[in-house]
Amino acid sequence: MAHGFRILTRPRKAAPDLVTRFRDLPVANVSDVMSRMTAGGARLRPMHAGGVLGGPALTVKTRPGDNLMVHKAIGLAEPGDVIVVDAGGDLSNAIIGELMLAQMVRRGLAGIVINGAIRDSAAIRAQGFPVFAAGVTHRGPYKDGPGEINVPIALDGMVIEPGDLILGDDDGLLCVPLGEAEAIHAAAAAKQAAEEKQMANIEAGTHDASWVDATLRRLGCEGLG
C-alpha cells in the first residue's frame, strides 16, 4: 500500500440529522462536556463573515504549501461535507483562495478548515461560507503533491477520523468522534438548558453564587468574611 500519496474511501460519516442537532449548540458547551480535552488550536479562526460550521469531515493531509489533493477533495466531497486540511500549519503559501471557494459553494459543501493559510481574504471575509484557517498570505500554492485523502489527521492534538463531526463558531473548532456523538449531544443539550436557566436567574436577580465562597473555603483561602 502506498503511503503519502493516496486516496481512500471514507467508511462512514455523520448523518445530516445529527449535524442539524449539533448546530444549535455552542461549541463551548460541547467542549465542556468533552472535559475540555480537545480543540482545533487557537490559531484556527473564522475567516468568513460569520456563521456556524457543521458537517462530516472529509480529511486531507498535504505537503505544506501544496493544494493538489485539496483540489481533488473538492471534486470528491458531497453536499454538506467539511473539508479538513492538515497542511502542517505552515503559512508560507496559501492553500485556497476565491476560485476554490466558489467551487465549494457551487458543490454545496458546508465549509473548509485549513491548518495553513488562505489568500483572497477580503473576498472570503465578505461572504458566509465557513472558512477556518491559521493565517493569510498572498503567496500562491504548489500543485505537485504528495498528499492523502480520507486518512486520520491531527490539528494541534485534535484527532479527526474521516466522517467525524466537525463543529465551528466564533470560539473555534471542535471534532466530535462519531461513535460518541449521541452521548455528547445529550450532555451538551443538558448543559445548554442549565445555562439558559442560570441566565434567567441572573436577569431576575436570583442567581446563587454561594459556590464561590464554598470553593474558596474548601481550598483553604484566607480572609473570607
PDB file of C-alpha atoms in Angstrom:
ATOM      1  CA  MET A   1       0.000   0.000   0.000  1.00  0.00           C
ATOM      2  CA  ALA A   2       1.296   3.427  -0.922  1.00  0.00           C
ATOM      3  CA  HIS A   3       1.764   5.944   1.869  1.00  0.00           C
ATOM      4  CA  GLY A   4       1.897   9.693   1.441  1.00  0.00           C
ATOM      5  CA  PHE A   5       0.141   9.832  -1.933  1.00  0.00           C
ATOM      6  CA  ARG A   6      -3.206   8.029  -1.871  1.00  0.00           C
ATOM      7  CA  ILE A   7      -6.978   8.448  -1.876  1.00  0.00           C
ATOM      8  CA  LEU A   8      -9.000   6.234   0.454  1.00  0.00           C
ATOM      9  CA  THR A   9     -12.732   5.635   0.725  1.00  0.00           C
ATOM     10  CA  ARG A  10     -14.478   7.236   3.685  1.00  0.00           C
ATOM     11  CA  PRO A  11     -16.057   4.321   5.598  1.00  0.00           C
ATOM     12  CA  ARG A  12     -18.755   6.310   7.445  1.00  0.00           C
ATOM     13  CA  LYS A  13     -19.838   9.854   8.159  1.00  0.00           C
ATOM     14  CA  ALA A  14     -22.065  11.921  10.420  1.00  0.00           C
ATOM     15  CA  ALA A  15     -25.693  11.895   9.252  1.00  0.00           C
ATOM     16  CA  PRO A  16     -27.471  15.162   8.339  1.00  0.00           C
ATOM     17  CA  ASP A  17     -29.900  14.963  11.285  1.00  0.00           C
ATOM     18  CA  LEU A  18     -27.016  14.658  13.736  1.00  0.00           C
ATOM     19  CA  VAL A  19     -25.314  17.679  12.171  1.00  0.00           C
ATOM     20  CA  THR A  20     -28.536  19.699  12.435  1.00  0.00           C
ATOM     21  CA  ARG A  21     -28.952  18.912  16.132  1.00  0.00           C
ATOM     22  CA  PHE A  22     -25.377  19.900  16.980  1.00  0.00           C
ATOM     23  CA  ARG A  23     -25.563  23.165  15.031  1.00  0.00           C
ATOM     24  CA  ASP A  24     -27.958  24.551  17.653  1.00  0.00           C
ATOM     25  CA  LEU A  25     -25.381  24.123  20.445  1.00  0.00           C
ATOM     26  CA  PRO A  26     -22.466  26.477  21.201  1.00  0.00           C
ATOM     27  CA  VAL A  27     -19.095  24.857  20.536  1.00  0.00           C
ATOM     28  CA  ALA A  28     -18.018  25.899  24.048  1.00  0.00           C
ATOM     29  CA  ASN A  29     -20.781  23.809  25.631  1.00  0.00           C
ATOM     30  CA  VAL A  30     -19.914  20.769  23.547  1.00  0.00           C
ATOM     31  CA  SER A  31     -16.268  21.237  24.519  1.00  0.00           C
ATOM     32  CA  ASP A  32     -17.157  21.454  28.200  1.00  0.00           C
ATOM     33  CA  VAL A  33     -18.965  18.110  28.221  1.00  0.00           C
ATOM     34  CA  MET A  34     -15.971  16.600  26.411  1.00  0.00           C
ATOM     35  CA  SER A  35     -13.927  17.581  29.501  1.00  0.00           C
ATOM     36  CA  ARG A  36     -12.239  20.442  27.584  1.00  0.00           C
ATOM     37  CA  MET A  37      -9.617  17.965  26.449  1.00  0.00           C
ATOM     38  CA  THR A  38      -9.671  18.662  22.723  1.00  0.00           C
ATOM     39  CA  ALA A  39      -9.621  21.689  20.440  1.00  0.00           C
ATOM     40  CA  GLY A  40      -8.514  22.591  16.949  1.00  0.00           C
ATOM     41  CA  GLY A  41      -5.955  25.112  18.177  1.00  0.00           C
ATOM     42  CA  ALA A  42      -6.318  28.784  18.943  1.00  0.00           C
ATOM     43  CA  ARG A  43      -4.716  29.784  15.625  1.00  0.00           C
ATOM     44  CA  LEU A  44      -7.584  28.340  13.580  1.00  0.00           C
ATOM     45  CA  ARG A  45     -10.002  31.249  13.347  1.00  0.00           C
ATOM     46  CA  PRO A  46     -13.095  32.001  11.233  1.00  0.00           C
ATOM     47  CA  MET A  47     -12.113  33.916   8.107  1.00  0.00           C
ATOM     48  CA  HIS A  48     -15.674  34.375   6.787  1.00  0.00           C
ATOM     49  CA  ALA A  49     -18.318  36.969   7.569  1.00  0.00           C
ATOM     50  CA  GLY A  50     -19.995  34.828  10.198  1.00  0.00           C
ATOM     51  CA  GLY A  51     -21.992  31.675  10.643  1.00  0.00           C
ATOM     52  CA  VAL A  52     -21.760  28.242  12.222  1.00  0.00           C
ATOM     53  CA  LEU A  53     -19.740  25.397  10.723  1.00  0.00           C
ATOM     54  CA  GLY A  54     -21.061  21.862  10.982  1.00  0.00           C
ATOM     55  CA  GLY A  55     -20.685  18.712   8.928  1.00  0.00           C
ATOM     56  CA  PRO A  56     -18.869  15.405   8.452  1.00  0.00           C
ATOM     57  CA  ALA A  57     -15.140  15.573   7.848  1.00  0.00           C
ATOM     58  CA  LEU A  58     -13.521  14.740   4.543  1.00  0.00           C
ATOM     59  CA  THR A  59      -9.885  14.771   5.607  1.00  0.00           C
ATOM     60  CA  VAL A  60      -6.843  15.836   3.614  1.00  0.00           C
ATOM     61  CA  LYS A  61      -3.208  15.575   4.653  1.00  0.00           C
ATOM     62  CA  THR A  62      -0.973  17.539   2.309  1.00  0.00           C
ATOM     63  CA  ARG A  63       2.570  18.730   1.988  1.00  0.00           C
ATOM     64  CA  PRO A  64       2.784  22.251   3.476  1.00  0.00           C
ATOM     65  CA  GLY A  65       2.036  24.846   0.802  1.00  0.00           C
ATOM     66  CA  ASP A  66       0.649  22.345  -1.726  1.00  0.00           C
ATOM     67  CA  ASN A  67      -3.052  22.112  -2.647  1.00  0.00           C
ATOM     68  CA  LEU A  68      -3.182  19.408  -5.336  1.00  0.00           C
ATOM     69  CA  MET A  69      -5.055  16.987  -3.080  1.00  0.00           C
ATOM     70  CA  VAL A  70      -7.361  19.744  -1.853  1.00  0.00           C
ATOM     71  CA  HIS A  71      -8.484  20.257  -5.459  1.00  0.00           C
ATOM     72  CA  LYS A  72      -9.152  16.516  -5.672  1.00  0.00           C
ATOM     73  CA  ALA A  73     -11.021  16.569  -2.354  1.00  0.00           C
ATOM     74  CA  ILE A  74     -13.355  19.294  -3.632  1.00  0.00           C
ATOM     75  CA  GLY A  75     -14.257  17.035  -6.535  1.00  0.00           C
ATOM     76  CA  LEU A  76     -14.876  14.076  -4.224  1.00  0.00           C
ATOM     77  CA  ALA A  77     -16.782  15.902  -1.487  1.00  0.00           C
ATOM     78  CA  GLU A  78     -20.532  15.502  -1.110  1.00  0.00           C
ATOM     79  CA  PRO A  79     -23.009  18.255  -0.254  1.00  0.00           C
ATOM     80  CA  GLY A  80     -22.815  19.081   3.444  1.00  0.00           C
ATOM     81  CA  ASP A  81     -19.221  17.878   3.850  1.00  0.00           C
ATOM     82  CA  VAL A  82     -16.494  19.827   5.639  1.00  0.00           C
ATOM     83  CA  ILE A  83     -13.066  19.516   4.034  1.00  0.00           C
ATOM     84  CA  VAL A  84     -10.458  19.444   6.816  1.00  0.00           C
ATOM     85  CA  VAL A  85      -6.895  20.036   5.649  1.00  0.00           C
ATOM     86  CA  ASP A  86      -3.765  19.316   7.648  1.00  0.00           C
ATOM     87  CA  ALA A  87      -1.210  21.453   5.825  1.00  0.00           C
ATOM     88  CA  GLY A  88       1.253  21.357   8.686  1.00  0.00           C
ATOM     89  CA  GLY A  89       0.330  24.802   9.990  1.00  0.00           C
ATOM     90  CA  ASP A  90       2.710  26.426   7.524  1.00  0.00           C
ATOM     91  CA  LEU A  91       1.759  29.975   6.458  1.00  0.00           C
ATOM     92  CA  SER A  92       4.251  30.454   3.618  1.00  0.00           C
ATOM     93  CA  ASN A  93       1.802  29.566   0.825  1.00  0.00           C
ATOM     94  CA  ALA A  94      -1.986  29.803   0.633  1.00  0.00           C
ATOM     95  CA  ILE A  95      -3.916  26.562   0.281  1.00  0.00           C
ATOM     96  CA  ILE A  96      -7.133  28.087  -1.098  1.00  0.00           C
ATOM     97  CA  GLY A  97      -8.406  31.372  -2.470  1.00  0.00           C
ATOM     98  CA  GLU A  98     -11.503  32.870  -4.054  1.00  0.00           C
ATOM     99  CA  LEU A  99     -11.704  30.496  -7.033  1.00  0.00           C
ATOM    100  CA  MET A 100     -11.593  27.315  -4.953  1.00  0.00           C
ATOM    101  CA  LEU A 101     -14.098  28.858  -2.560  1.00  0.00           C
ATOM    102  CA  ALA A 102     -16.522  29.368  -5.455  1.00  0.00           C
ATOM    103  CA  GLN A 103     -16.189  25.690  -6.395  1.00  0.00           C
ATOM    104  CA  MET A 104     -17.016  24.562  -2.858  1.00  0.00           C
ATOM    105  CA  VAL A 105     -20.038  26.846  -2.663  1.00  0.00           C
ATOM    106  CA  ARG A 106     -21.229  25.561  -6.023  1.00  0.00           C
ATOM    107  CA  ARG A 107     -20.965  21.952  -4.840  1.00  0.00           C
ATOM    108  CA  GLY A 108     -22.968  22.653  -1.676  1.00  0.00           C
ATOM    109  CA  LEU A 109     -20.233  21.917   0.844  1.00  0.00           C
ATOM    110  CA  ALA A 110     -20.628  23.004   4.463  1.00  0.00           C
ATOM    111  CA  GLY A 111     -17.195  24.590   4.876  1.00  0.00           C
ATOM    112  CA  ILE A 112     -13.449  24.100   4.968  1.00  0.00           C
ATOM    113  CA  VAL A 113     -10.833  24.021   7.732  1.00  0.00           C
ATOM    114  CA  ILE A 114      -7.179  24.588   6.866  1.00  0.00           C
ATOM    115  CA  ASN A 115      -4.253  24.199   9.233  1.00  0.00           C
ATOM    116  CA  GLY A 116      -2.429  26.588   6.944  1.00  0.00           C
ATOM    117  CA  ALA A 117      -3.056  29.845   5.097  1.00  0.00           C
ATOM    118  CA  ILE A 118      -5.603  31.313   2.709  1.00  0.00           C
ATOM    119  CA  ARG A 119      -5.478  34.221   0.274  1.00  0.00           C
ATOM    120  CA  ASP A 120      -8.129  36.472  -1.313  1.00  0.00           C
ATOM    121  CA  SER A 121      -9.067  37.117   2.287  1.00  0.00           C
ATOM    122  CA  ALA A 122     -11.253  40.158   1.535  1.00  0.00           C
ATOM    123  CA  ALA A 123     -13.479  38.085  -0.754  1.00  0.00           C
ATOM    124  CA  ILE A 124     -13.649  35.252   1.786  1.00  0.00           C
ATOM    125  CA  ARG A 125     -14.403  37.684   4.604  1.00  0.00           C
ATOM    126  CA  ALA A 126     -17.252  39.248   2.619  1.00  0.00           C
ATOM    127  CA  GLN A 127     -19.313  36.046   2.374  1.00  0.00           C
ATOM    128  CA  GLY A 128     -20.839  33.493   4.714  1.00  0.00           C
ATOM    129  CA  PHE A 129     -19.337  30.187   3.565  1.00  0.00           C
ATOM    130  CA  PRO A 130     -17.472  28.908   6.650  1.00  0.00           C
ATOM    131  CA  VAL A 131     -13.703  29.063   6.261  1.00  0.00           C
ATOM    132  CA  PHE A 132     -11.385  28.450   9.218  1.00  0.00           C
ATOM    133  CA  ALA A 133      -7.643  28.879   8.759  1.00  0.00           C
ATOM    134  CA  ALA A 134      -4.461  29.748  10.607  1.00  0.00           C
ATOM    135  CA  GLY A 135      -3.422  32.802   8.592  1.00  0.00           C
ATOM    136  CA  VAL A 136      -3.299  34.783   5.366  1.00  0.00           C
ATOM    137  CA  THR A 137      -0.644  35.209   2.696  1.00  0.00           C
ATOM    138  CA  HIS A 138      -0.616  36.448  -0.908  1.00  0.00           C
ATOM    139  CA  ARG A 139       1.787  33.705  -1.990  1.00  0.00           C
ATOM    140  CA  GLY A 140       0.071  31.004  -4.011  1.00  0.00           C
ATOM    141  CA  PRO A 141       0.293  27.221  -3.576  1.00  0.00           C
ATOM    142  CA  TYR A 142       2.253  24.480  -5.275  1.00  0.00           C
ATOM    143  CA  LYS A 143       0.305  21.757  -7.074  1.00  0.00           C
ATOM    144  CA  ASP A 144       2.643  18.780  -7.079  1.00  0.00           C
ATOM    145  CA  GLY A 145       1.602  16.688  -4.084  1.00  0.00           C
ATOM    146  CA  PRO A 146       2.054  14.439  -2.320  1.00  0.00           C
ATOM    147  CA  GLY A 147      -0.981  14.138  -0.086  1.00  0.00           C
ATOM    148  CA  GLU A 148      -3.620  11.788   1.276  1.00  0.00           C
ATOM    149  CA  ILE A 149      -7.420  11.913   1.357  1.00  0.00           C
ATOM    150  CA  ASN A 150      -9.611  10.220   3.979  1.00  0.00           C
ATOM    151  CA  VAL A 151      -6.840   9.354   6.417  1.00  0.00           C
ATOM    152  CA  PRO A 152      -6.755  10.208  10.138  1.00  0.00           C
ATOM    153  CA  ILE A 153      -5.238  13.642  10.762  1.00  0.00           C
ATOM    154  CA  ALA A 154      -4.496  15.754  13.833  1.00  0.00           C
ATOM    155  CA  LEU A 155      -4.792  19.508  14.309  1.00  0.00           C
ATOM    156  CA  ASP A 156      -2.967  20.712  17.403  1.00  0.00           C
ATOM    157  CA  GLY A 157      -3.525  17.314  19.020  1.00  0.00           C
ATOM    158  CA  MET A 158      -7.194  17.058  17.989  1.00  0.00           C
ATOM    159  CA  VAL A 159      -7.503  13.746  16.121  1.00  0.00           C
ATOM    160  CA  ILE A 160     -10.003  13.695  13.258  1.00  0.00           C
ATOM    161  CA  GLU A 161     -11.140  10.497  11.622  1.00  0.00           C
ATOM    162  CA  PRO A 162     -12.833  10.678   8.209  1.00  0.00           C
ATOM    163  CA  GLY A 163     -16.564  11.168   8.751  1.00  0.00           C
ATOM    164  CA  ASP A 164     -16.292  12.590  12.275  1.00  0.00           C
ATOM    165  CA  LEU A 165     -18.459  15.611  13.065  1.00  0.00           C
ATOM    166  CA  ILE A 166     -16.716  18.982  12.714  1.00  0.00           C
ATOM    167  CA  LEU A 167     -18.153  21.997  14.543  1.00  0.00           C
ATOM    168  CA  GLY A 168     -17.017  25.611  14.441  1.00  0.00           C
ATOM    169  CA  ASP A 169     -18.188  29.010  15.622  1.00  0.00           C
ATOM    170  CA  ASP A 170     -16.582  32.255  16.781  1.00  0.00           C
ATOM    171  CA  ASP A 171     -14.963  30.417  19.718  1.00  0.00           C
ATOM    172  CA  GLY A 172     -13.106  27.947  17.497  1.00  0.00           C
ATOM    173  CA  LEU A 173     -13.198  24.390  16.193  1.00  0.00           C
ATOM    174  CA  LEU A 174     -14.058  21.026  17.654  1.00  0.00           C
ATOM    175  CA  CYS A 175     -14.186  17.447  16.383  1.00  0.00           C
ATOM    176  CA  VAL A 176     -16.855  15.170  17.857  1.00  0.00           C
ATOM    177  CA  PRO A 177     -15.908  11.488  17.399  1.00  0.00           C
ATOM    178  CA  LEU A 178     -18.754   9.882  15.515  1.00  0.00           C
ATOM    179  CA  GLY A 179     -19.056   6.883  17.827  1.00  0.00           C
ATOM    180  CA  GLU A 180     -19.566   9.150  20.864  1.00  0.00           C
ATOM    181  CA  ALA A 181     -21.716  11.802  19.206  1.00  0.00           C
ATOM    182  CA  GLU A 182     -25.124  10.827  20.605  1.00  0.00           C
ATOM    183  CA  ALA A 183     -23.935  10.752  24.222  1.00  0.00           C
ATOM    184  CA  ILE A 184     -22.039  14.021  23.761  1.00  0.00           C
ATOM    185  CA  HIS A 185     -25.082  15.703  22.241  1.00  0.00           C
ATOM    186  CA  ALA A 186     -27.308  14.653  25.144  1.00  0.00           C
ATOM    187  CA  ALA A 187     -24.818  16.024  27.682  1.00  0.00           C
ATOM    188  CA  ALA A 188     -24.274  19.272  25.761  1.00  0.00           C
ATOM    189  CA  ALA A 189     -28.021  19.855  25.352  1.00  0.00           C
ATOM    190  CA  ALA A 190     -28.491  19.399  29.105  1.00  0.00           C
ATOM    191  CA  LYS A 191     -25.687  21.867  29.795  1.00  0.00           C
ATOM    192  CA  GLN A 192     -27.235  24.391  27.412  1.00  0.00           C
ATOM    193  CA  ALA A 193     -30.597  24.077  29.197  1.00  0.00           C
ATOM    194  CA  ALA A 194     -28.893  24.597  32.565  1.00  0.00           C
ATOM    195  CA  GLU A 195     -27.112  27.707  31.282  1.00  0.00           C
ATOM    196  CA  GLU A 196     -30.359  29.136  29.964  1.00  0.00           C
ATOM    197  CA  LYS A 197     -31.885  28.684  33.432  1.00  0.00           C
ATOM    198  CA  GLN A 198     -28.835  30.306  35.022  1.00  0.00           C
ATOM    199  CA  MET A 199     -29.090  33.284  32.658  1.00  0.00           C
ATOM    200  CA  ALA A 200     -32.750  33.711  33.592  1.00  0.00           C
ATOM    201  CA  ASN A 201     -31.783  33.751  37.283  1.00  0.00           C
ATOM    202  CA  ILE A 202     -29.073  36.356  36.626  1.00  0.00           C
ATOM    203  CA  GLU A 203     -31.554  38.597  34.837  1.00  0.00           C
ATOM    204  CA  ALA A 204     -34.094  38.118  37.658  1.00  0.00           C
ATOM    205  CA  GLY A 205     -31.529  38.855  40.378  1.00  0.00           C
ATOM    206  CA  THR A 206     -31.868  35.402  41.917  1.00  0.00           C
ATOM    207  CA  HIS A 207     -28.548  33.919  40.841  1.00  0.00           C
ATOM    208  CA  ASP A 208     -26.893  31.859  43.596  1.00  0.00           C
ATOM    209  CA  ALA A 209     -23.112  32.384  43.677  1.00  0.00           C
ATOM    210  CA  SER A 210     -22.568  30.794  47.087  1.00  0.00           C
ATOM    211  CA  TRP A 211     -20.429  28.132  45.445  1.00  0.00           C
ATOM    212  CA  VAL A 212     -17.604  30.676  45.077  1.00  0.00           C
ATOM    213  CA  ASP A 213     -17.054  31.113  48.826  1.00  0.00           C
ATOM    214  CA  ALA A 214     -17.666  27.418  49.416  1.00  0.00           C
ATOM    215  CA  THR A 215     -14.909  26.571  46.940  1.00  0.00           C
ATOM    216  CA  LEU A 216     -12.509  29.126  48.413  1.00  0.00           C
ATOM    217  CA  ARG A 217     -13.173  27.775  51.896  1.00  0.00           C
ATOM    218  CA  ARG A 218     -12.582  24.205  50.741  1.00  0.00           C
ATOM    219  CA  LEU A 219      -9.286  25.248  49.183  1.00  0.00           C
ATOM    220  CA  GLY A 220      -8.130  26.970  52.361  1.00  0.00           C
ATOM    221  CA  CYS A 221      -8.282  30.578  51.191  1.00  0.00           C
ATOM    222  CA  GLU A 222      -7.606  33.102  53.965  1.00  0.00           C
ATOM    223  CA  GLY A 223      -9.534  36.313  54.523  1.00  0.00           C
ATOM    224  CA  LEU A 224     -13.045  35.090  53.823  1.00  0.00           C
ATOM    225  CA  GLY A 225     -15.746  37.038  55.652  1.00  0.00           C
TER     226      GLY A 225
END
